[in-house]
Coordinates of C-alpha atoms in Angstrom, one line a residue:
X1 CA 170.1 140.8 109.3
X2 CA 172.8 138.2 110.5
X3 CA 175.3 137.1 108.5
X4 CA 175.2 133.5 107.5
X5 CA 178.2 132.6 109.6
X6 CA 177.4 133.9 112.5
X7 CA 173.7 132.0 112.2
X8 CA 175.8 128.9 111.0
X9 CA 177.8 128.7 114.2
X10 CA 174.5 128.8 116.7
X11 CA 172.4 127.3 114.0
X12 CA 171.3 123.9 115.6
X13 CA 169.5 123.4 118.7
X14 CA 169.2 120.8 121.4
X15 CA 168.7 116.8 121.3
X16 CA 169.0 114.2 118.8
X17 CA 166.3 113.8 117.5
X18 CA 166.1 114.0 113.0
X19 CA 170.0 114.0 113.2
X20 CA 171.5 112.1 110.5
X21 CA 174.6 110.5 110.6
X22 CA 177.6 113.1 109.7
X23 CA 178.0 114.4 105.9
X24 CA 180.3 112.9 103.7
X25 CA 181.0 113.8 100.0
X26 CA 179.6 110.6 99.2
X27 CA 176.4 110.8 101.0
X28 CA 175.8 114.3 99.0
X29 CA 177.2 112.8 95.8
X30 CA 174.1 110.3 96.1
X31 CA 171.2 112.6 97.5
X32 CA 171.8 114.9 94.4
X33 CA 171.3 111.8 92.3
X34 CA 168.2 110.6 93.7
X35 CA 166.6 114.6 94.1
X36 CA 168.1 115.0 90.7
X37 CA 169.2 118.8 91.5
X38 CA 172.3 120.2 92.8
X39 CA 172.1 121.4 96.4
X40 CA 172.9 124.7 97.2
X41 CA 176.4 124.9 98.7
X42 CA 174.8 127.4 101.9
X43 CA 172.7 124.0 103.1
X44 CA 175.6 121.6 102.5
X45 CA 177.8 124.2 105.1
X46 CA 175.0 124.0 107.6
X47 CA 174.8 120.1 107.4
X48 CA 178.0 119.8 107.5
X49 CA 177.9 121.3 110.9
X50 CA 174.9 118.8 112.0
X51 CA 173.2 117.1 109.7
X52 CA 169.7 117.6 110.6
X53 CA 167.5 117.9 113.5
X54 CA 166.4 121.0 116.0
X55 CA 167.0 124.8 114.8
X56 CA 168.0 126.9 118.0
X57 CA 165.3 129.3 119.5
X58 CA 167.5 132.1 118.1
X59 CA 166.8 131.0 114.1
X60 CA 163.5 128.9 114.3
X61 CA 161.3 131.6 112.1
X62 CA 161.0 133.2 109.3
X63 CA 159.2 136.4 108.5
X64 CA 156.8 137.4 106.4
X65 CA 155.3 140.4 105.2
X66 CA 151.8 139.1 104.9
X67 CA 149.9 136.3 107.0
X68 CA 150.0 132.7 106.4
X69 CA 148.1 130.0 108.1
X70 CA 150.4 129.9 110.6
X71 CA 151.1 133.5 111.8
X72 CA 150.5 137.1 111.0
X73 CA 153.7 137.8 110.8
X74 CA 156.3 134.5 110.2
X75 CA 156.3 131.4 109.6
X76 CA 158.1 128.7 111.6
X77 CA 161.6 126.5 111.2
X78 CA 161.6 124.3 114.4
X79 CA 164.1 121.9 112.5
X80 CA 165.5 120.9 109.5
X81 CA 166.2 118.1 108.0
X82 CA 169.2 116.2 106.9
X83 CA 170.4 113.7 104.3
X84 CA 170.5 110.2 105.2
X85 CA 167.9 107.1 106.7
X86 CA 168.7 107.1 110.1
X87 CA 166.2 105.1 112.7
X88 CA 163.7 105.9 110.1
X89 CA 163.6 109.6 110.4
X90 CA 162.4 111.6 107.5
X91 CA 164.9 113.1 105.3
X92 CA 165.3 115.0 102.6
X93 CA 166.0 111.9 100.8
X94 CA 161.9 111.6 101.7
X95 CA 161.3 114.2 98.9
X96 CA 159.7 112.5 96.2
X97 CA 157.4 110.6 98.1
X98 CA 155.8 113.8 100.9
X99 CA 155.3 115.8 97.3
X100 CA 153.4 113.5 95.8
X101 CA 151.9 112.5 99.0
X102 CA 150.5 116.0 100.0
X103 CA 150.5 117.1 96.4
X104 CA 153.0 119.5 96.0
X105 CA 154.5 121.1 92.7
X106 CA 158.0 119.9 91.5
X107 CA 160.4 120.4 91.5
X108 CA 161.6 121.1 95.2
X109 CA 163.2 119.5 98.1
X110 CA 161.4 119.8 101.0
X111 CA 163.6 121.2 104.0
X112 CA 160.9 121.4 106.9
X113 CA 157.7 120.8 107.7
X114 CA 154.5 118.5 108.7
X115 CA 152.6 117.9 106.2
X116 CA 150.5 120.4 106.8
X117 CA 152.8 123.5 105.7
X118 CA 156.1 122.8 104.2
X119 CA 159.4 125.0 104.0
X120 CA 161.4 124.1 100.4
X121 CA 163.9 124.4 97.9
X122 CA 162.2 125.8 94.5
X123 CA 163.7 124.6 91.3
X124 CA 160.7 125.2 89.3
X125 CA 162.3 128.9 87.7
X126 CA 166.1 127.6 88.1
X127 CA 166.1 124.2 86.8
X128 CA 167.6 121.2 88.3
X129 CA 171.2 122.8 88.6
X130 CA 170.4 126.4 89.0
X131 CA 170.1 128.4 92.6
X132 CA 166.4 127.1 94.0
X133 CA 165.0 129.7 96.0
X134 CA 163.2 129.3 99.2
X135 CA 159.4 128.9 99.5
X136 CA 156.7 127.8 101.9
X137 CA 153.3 125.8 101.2
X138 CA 150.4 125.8 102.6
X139 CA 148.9 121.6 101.6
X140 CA 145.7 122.5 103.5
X141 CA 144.8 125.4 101.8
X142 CA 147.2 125.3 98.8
X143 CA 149.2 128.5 99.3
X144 CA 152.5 129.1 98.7
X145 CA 154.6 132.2 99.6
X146 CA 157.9 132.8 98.3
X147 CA 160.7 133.7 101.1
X148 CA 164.1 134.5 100.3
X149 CA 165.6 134.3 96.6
X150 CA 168.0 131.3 97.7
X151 CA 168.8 129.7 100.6
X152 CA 171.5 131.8 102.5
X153 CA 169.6 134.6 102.2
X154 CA 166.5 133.0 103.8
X155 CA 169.4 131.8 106.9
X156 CA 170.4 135.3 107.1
X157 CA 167.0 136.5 107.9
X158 CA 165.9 133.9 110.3
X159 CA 165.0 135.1 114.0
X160 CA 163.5 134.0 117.0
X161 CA 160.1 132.9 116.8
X162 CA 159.2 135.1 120.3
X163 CA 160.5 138.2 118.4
X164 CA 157.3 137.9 116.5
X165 CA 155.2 137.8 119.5
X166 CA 152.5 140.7 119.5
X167 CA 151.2 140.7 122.9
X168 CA 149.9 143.7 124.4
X169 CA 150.1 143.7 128.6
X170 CA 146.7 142.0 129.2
X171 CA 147.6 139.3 126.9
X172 CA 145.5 139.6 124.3
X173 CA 147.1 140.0 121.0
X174 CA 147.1 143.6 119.7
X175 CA 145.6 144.9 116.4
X176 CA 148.2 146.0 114.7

């Protein structure tokens, strides 16, 4: 398992595209007013860094100890988002509307995803101001899976998504 400041440093990937202008107290002050909950500090450090956009190969999964929709074995992080409403890319300032929208419980802040499957901050056991922990949701079939207990210890096990690969030499993916 990495340690979150290692992963923080080689956290973000390539391009442009979903960053959000750069973090300011003030820009956090706000976001936590309209979410109503308190971020947790772990994801204000990594936005601080970027605020939002591509996860580098070496972070962009998750895994999981039983299948999802997705994978056998993981679950995937190809970005995250930021904070802000920049050339109209979604945010986590987008919350409110994508839960009710792909009817999701609440509440949570929605940190990645397409609709489809969702990775998010879970205040439904902590309250509003308490330590969310990490969980992903299936909309299409309604699933959810709880991940890591909060959010730097769901950083400090993220991987490389080809790490999960199961391949055998012909190609075909094994059976175990």
């Amino acid at each position: 398992m990495a340690r979150f400041d290692e992963v923080k440093a080689t956290f973000w990937g390539e391009g442009r595209y979903g960053v959000q202008p750069p973090l300011t107290d003030a820009v956090v002050e706000d976001a936590e007013r309209r979410l109503g909950v308190r971020l947790p500090a772990s994801l204000l450090e990594i936005l601080r860094v970027q605020n939002g956009g591509a996860v580098a190969e070496l972070w962009n999964a998750f895994p999981t100890d039983v299948p999802t929709s997705w994978s056998e074995n993981h679950v995937p992080l190809d970005d995250l988002m930021g904070i802000g409403r920049h050339d109209g890319q979604l945010s986590l300032l987008d919350t409110a509307y994508l839960v009710e929208e792909w009817g999701l419980p609440s509440p949570l802040v929605l940190l990645s995803g397409d609709g489809h499957c969702w990775i998010a901050l879970d205040y439904r056991v902590c309250g509003k101001r308490g330590e969310p922990s990490v969980t992903w949701f299936d909309g299409d079939d309604g699933a959810e899976l709880p991940l890591a207990a909060d959010f730097q210890a769901f950083v400090e096990r993220l991987a490389a998504a080809t790490s999960f690969d199961s391949d055998d030499s012909d190609g075909n993916r094994s059976a175990s």
